[in-house]
CSV table of C-alpha atoms in Angstrom, one decimal:
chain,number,residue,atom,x,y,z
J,22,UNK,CA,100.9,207.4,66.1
J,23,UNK,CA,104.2,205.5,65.9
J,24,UNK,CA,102.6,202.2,66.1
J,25,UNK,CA,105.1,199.8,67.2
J,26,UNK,CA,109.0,200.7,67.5
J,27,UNK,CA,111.7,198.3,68.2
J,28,UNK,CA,115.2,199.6,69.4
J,29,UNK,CA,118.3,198.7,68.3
J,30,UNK,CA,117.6,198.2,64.5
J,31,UNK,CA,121.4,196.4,64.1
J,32,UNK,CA,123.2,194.7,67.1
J,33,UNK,CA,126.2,192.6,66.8
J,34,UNK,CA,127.1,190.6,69.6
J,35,UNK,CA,130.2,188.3,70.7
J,36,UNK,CA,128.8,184.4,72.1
J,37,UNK,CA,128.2,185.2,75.9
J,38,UNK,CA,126.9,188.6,75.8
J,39,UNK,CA,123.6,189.8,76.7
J,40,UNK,CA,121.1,192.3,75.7
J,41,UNK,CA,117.8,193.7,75.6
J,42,UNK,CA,115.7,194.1,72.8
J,43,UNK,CA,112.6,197.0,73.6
J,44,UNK,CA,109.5,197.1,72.3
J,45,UNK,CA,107.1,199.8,72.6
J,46,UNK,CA,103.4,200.1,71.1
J,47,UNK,CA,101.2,203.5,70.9
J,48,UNK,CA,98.0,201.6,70.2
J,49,UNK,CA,96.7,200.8,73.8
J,50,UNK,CA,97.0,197.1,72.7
J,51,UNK,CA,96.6,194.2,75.4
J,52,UNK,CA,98.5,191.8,73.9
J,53,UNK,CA,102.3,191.7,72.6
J,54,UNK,CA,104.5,189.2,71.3
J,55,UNK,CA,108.0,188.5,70.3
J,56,UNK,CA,108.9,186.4,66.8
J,57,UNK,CA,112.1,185.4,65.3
J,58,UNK,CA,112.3,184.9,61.5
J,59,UNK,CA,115.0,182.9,60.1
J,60,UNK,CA,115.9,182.1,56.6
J,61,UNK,CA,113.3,179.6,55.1
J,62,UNK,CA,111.3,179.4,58.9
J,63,UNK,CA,108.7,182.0,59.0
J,64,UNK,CA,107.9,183.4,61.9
J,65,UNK,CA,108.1,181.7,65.3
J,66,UNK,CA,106.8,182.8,68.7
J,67,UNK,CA,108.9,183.2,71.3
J,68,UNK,CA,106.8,184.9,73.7
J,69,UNK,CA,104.0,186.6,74.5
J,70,UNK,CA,101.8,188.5,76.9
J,71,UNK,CA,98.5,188.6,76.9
J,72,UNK,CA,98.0,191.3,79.1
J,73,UNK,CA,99.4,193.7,81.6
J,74,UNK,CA,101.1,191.6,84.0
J,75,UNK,CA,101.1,188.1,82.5
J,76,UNK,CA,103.6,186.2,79.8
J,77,UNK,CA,103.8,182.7,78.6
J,78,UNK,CA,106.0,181.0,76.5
J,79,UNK,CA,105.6,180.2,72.5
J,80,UNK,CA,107.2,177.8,70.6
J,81,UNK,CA,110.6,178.6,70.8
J,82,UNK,CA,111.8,180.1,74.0
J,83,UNK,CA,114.8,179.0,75.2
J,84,UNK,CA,117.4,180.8,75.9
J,85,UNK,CA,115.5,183.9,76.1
J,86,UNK,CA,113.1,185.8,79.0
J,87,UNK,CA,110.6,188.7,78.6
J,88,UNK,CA,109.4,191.4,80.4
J,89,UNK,CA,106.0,193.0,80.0
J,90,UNK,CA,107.1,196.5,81.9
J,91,UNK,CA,103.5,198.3,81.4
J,92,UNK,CA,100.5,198.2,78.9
J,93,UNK,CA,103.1,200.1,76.4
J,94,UNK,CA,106.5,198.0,76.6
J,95,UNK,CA,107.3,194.4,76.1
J,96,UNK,CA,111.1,193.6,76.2
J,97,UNK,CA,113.0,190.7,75.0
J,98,UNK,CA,116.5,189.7,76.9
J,99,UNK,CA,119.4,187.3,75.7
J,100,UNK,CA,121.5,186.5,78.6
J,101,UNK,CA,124.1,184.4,76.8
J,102,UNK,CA,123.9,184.8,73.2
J,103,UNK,CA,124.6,182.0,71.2
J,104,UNK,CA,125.5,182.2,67.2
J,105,UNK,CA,122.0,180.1,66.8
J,106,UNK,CA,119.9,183.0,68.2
J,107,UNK,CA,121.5,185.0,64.9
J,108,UNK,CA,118.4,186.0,63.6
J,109,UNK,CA,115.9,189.2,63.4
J,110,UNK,CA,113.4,189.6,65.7
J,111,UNK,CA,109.9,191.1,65.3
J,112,UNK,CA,107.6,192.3,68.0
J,113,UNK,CA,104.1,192.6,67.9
J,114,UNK,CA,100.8,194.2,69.0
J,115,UNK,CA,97.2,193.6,69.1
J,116,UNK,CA,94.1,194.1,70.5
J,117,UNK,CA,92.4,191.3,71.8
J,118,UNK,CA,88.2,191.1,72.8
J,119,UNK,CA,87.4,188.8,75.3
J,120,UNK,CA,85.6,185.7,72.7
J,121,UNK,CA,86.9,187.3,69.7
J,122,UNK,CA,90.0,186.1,68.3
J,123,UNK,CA,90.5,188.2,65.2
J,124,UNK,CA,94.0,189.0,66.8
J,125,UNK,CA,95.4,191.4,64.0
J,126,UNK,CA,98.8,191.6,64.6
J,127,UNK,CA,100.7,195.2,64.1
J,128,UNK,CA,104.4,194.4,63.4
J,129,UNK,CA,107.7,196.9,64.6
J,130,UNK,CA,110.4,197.2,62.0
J,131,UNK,CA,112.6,194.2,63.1
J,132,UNK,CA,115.8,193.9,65.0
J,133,UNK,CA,118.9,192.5,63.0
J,134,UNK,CA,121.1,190.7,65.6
J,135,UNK,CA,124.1,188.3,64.8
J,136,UNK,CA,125.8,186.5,67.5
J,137,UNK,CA,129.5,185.7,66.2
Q,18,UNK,CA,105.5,173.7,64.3
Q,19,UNK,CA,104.4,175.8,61.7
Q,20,UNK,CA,100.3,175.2,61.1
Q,21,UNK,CA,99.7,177.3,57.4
Q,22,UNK,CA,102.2,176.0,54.5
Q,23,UNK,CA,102.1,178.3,51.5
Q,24,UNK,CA,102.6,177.1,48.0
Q,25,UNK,CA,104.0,177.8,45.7
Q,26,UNK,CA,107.4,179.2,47.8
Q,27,UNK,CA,108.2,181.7,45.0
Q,28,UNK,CA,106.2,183.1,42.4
Q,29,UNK,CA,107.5,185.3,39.6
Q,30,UNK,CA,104.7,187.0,37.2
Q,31,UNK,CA,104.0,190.2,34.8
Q,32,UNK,CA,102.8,193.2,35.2
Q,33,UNK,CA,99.2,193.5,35.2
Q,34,UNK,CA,98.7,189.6,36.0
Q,35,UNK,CA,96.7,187.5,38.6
Q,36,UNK,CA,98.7,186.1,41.4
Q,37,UNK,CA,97.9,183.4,43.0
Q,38,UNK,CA,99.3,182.0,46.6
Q,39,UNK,CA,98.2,178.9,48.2
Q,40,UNK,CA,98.0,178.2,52.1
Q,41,UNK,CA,97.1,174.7,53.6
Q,42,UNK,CA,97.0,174.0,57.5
Q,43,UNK,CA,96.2,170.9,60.0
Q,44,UNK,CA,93.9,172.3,62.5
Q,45,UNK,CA,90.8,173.2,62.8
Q,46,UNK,CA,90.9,177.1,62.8
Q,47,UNK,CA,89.1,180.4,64.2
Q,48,UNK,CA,90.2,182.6,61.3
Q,49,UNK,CA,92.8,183.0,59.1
Q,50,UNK,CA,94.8,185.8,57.8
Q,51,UNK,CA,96.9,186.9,55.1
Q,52,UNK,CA,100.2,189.5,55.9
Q,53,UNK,CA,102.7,190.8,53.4
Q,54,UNK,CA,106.1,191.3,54.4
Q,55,UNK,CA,108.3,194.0,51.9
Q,56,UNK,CA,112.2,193.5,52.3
Q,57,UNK,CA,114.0,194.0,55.1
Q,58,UNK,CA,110.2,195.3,57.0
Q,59,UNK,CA,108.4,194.3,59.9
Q,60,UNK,CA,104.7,192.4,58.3
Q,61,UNK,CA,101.2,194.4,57.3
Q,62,UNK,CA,98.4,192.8,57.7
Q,63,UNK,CA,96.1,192.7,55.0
Q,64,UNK,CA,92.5,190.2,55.5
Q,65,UNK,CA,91.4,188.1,57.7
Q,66,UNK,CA,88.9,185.5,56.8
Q,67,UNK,CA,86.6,183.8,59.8
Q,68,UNK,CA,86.0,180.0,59.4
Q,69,UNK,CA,82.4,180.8,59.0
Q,70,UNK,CA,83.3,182.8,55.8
Q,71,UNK,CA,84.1,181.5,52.7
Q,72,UNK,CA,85.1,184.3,50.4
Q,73,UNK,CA,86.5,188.0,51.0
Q,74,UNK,CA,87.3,190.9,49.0
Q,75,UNK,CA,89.5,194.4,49.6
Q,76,UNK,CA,90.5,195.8,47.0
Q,77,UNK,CA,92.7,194.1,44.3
Q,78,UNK,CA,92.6,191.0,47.2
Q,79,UNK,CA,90.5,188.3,47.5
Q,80,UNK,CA,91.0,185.4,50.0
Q,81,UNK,CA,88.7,182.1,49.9
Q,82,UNK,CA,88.7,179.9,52.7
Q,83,UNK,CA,87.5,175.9,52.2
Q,84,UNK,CA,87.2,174.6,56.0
Q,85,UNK,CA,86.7,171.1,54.7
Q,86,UNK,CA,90.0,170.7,52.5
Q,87,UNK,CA,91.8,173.0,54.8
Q,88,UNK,CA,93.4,175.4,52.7
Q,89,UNK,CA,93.3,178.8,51.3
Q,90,UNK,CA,93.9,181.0,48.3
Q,91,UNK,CA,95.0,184.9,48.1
Q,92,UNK,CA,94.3,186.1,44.6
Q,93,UNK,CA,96.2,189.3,43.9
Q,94,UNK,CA,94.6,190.9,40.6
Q,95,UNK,CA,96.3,193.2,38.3
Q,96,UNK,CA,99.8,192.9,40.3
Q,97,UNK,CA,101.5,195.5,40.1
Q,98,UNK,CA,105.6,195.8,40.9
Q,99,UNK,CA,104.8,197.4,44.4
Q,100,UNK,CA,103.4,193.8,45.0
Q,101,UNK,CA,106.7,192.3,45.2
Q,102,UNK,CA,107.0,191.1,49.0
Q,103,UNK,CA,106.8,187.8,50.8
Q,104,UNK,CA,103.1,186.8,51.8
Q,105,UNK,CA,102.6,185.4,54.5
Q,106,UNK,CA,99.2,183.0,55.7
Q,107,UNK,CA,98.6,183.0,59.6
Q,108,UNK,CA,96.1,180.8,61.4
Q,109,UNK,CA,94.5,181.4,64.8
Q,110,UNK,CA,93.7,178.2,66.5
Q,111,UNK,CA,93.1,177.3,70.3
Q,112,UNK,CA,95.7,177.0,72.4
Q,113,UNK,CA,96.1,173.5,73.4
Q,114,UNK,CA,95.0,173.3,77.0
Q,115,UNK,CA,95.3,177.0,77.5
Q,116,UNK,CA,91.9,178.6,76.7
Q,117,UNK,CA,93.1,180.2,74.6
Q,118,UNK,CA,94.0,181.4,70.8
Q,119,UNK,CA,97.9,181.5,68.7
Q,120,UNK,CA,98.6,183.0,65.6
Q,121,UNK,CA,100.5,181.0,64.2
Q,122,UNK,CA,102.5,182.1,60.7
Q,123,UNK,CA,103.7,180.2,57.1
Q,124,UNK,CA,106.9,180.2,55.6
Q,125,UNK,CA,105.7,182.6,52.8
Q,126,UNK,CA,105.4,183.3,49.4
Q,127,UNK,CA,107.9,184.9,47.9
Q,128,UNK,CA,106.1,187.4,45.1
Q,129,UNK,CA,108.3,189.0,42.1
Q,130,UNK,CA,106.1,191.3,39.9
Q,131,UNK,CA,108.6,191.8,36.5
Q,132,UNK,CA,107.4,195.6,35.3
């Protein structure tokens, strides 16, 4: 099992680009979600998807859209990066019971992506 | 808005001491869990604790839970230098007006364990 894997690992990009982070889990997990973590921050929600076929919004997500492409892949899009979205970016996994909340998150490695 | 606020924000010890991390939150909670997070890494869980509980153990880790002050201790015995990450306290509360539950995450303590 790979768990959860996050391509690229380093992006650069110039204010006004776009690109898509991808997220894939192996874990036949429900539920995904995407965090930035920023110096001194912690870890925000920017989205997430509960299941196949749904997504909502978390606490920070302007400027961004997801896309929950099957039970396996959640991606993350930035159409017009902005230096504030310099940050690195964590998706993550769980498994979620109807009633039971437990919600043990399974992280990927992280994306490092600076917007100059 | 963050909900868990760990204390202290960094934490430098021995070898073979106790380490102790602090989280406090708002809301009433579900459960609460303790990650660690190793440089430049994605985070590991490590314990959860329900709001019914009031103590857990694994291993060298034990995490009390006091509903009534709302706050929570990790206790890392025997540290070791391998212990040296950022730890992390997550609550999962309801959702407001969703149904639903969020995990939401500290800042973190950052651990230094001096061989």
């Amino acid at each position: 099992n790979a768990g959860v894997t996050q391509t690229p690992k380093f992006q650069v990009l110039k204010t006004g680009q776009s690109m898509t982070l991808q997220c894939a889990q192996d874990m036949n997990h429900n539920s995904m979600y995407w965090y930035r973590q920023d110096p001194g921050m912690g870890l925000r929600l920017i989205y997430y998807s509960a299941s196949e076929g749904t997504t909502d919004k978390g606490e920070v997500p302007n400027g961004y859209n997801v896309s929950r492409l099957n039970k396996r892949e959640f991606s993350l899009r930035l159409e017009s990066a902005a230096p504030s979205q310099t940050s690195v970016y964590f998706c993550a996994s769980s498994f979620i019971l109807a009633g039971d909340y437990s919600d043990e998150q399974y992280f990927g490695p992280g994306t490092r992506l600076t917007v100059t | 808005s963050q909900q868990g606020e760990e204390d202290p924000q960094a934490l430098s010890i021995q070898e073979g001491e106790n380490a102790t991390m602090n989280c406090s939150y708002k809301t009433s909670i579900n459960n609460l869990q303790w990650y660690r997070q190793n440089s430049g890494r994605g985070l590991v869980h490590l314990i959860l604790i329900r709001s019914n509980e009031r103590e857990k153990h694994s291993g060298r880790l034990r995490v009390t839970l006091d509903t009534s002050k709302k706050s929570s201790s990790l206790l890392i015995t025997a540290s070791r230098a391998a212990d040296t990450a950022s730890y992390f306290c997550a609550t999962v509360a309801a959702r407001s007006g969703a149904g639903s539950y969020q995990l939401t995450f500290g800042k973190g303590t950052k651990l230094s364990v001096i061989p």
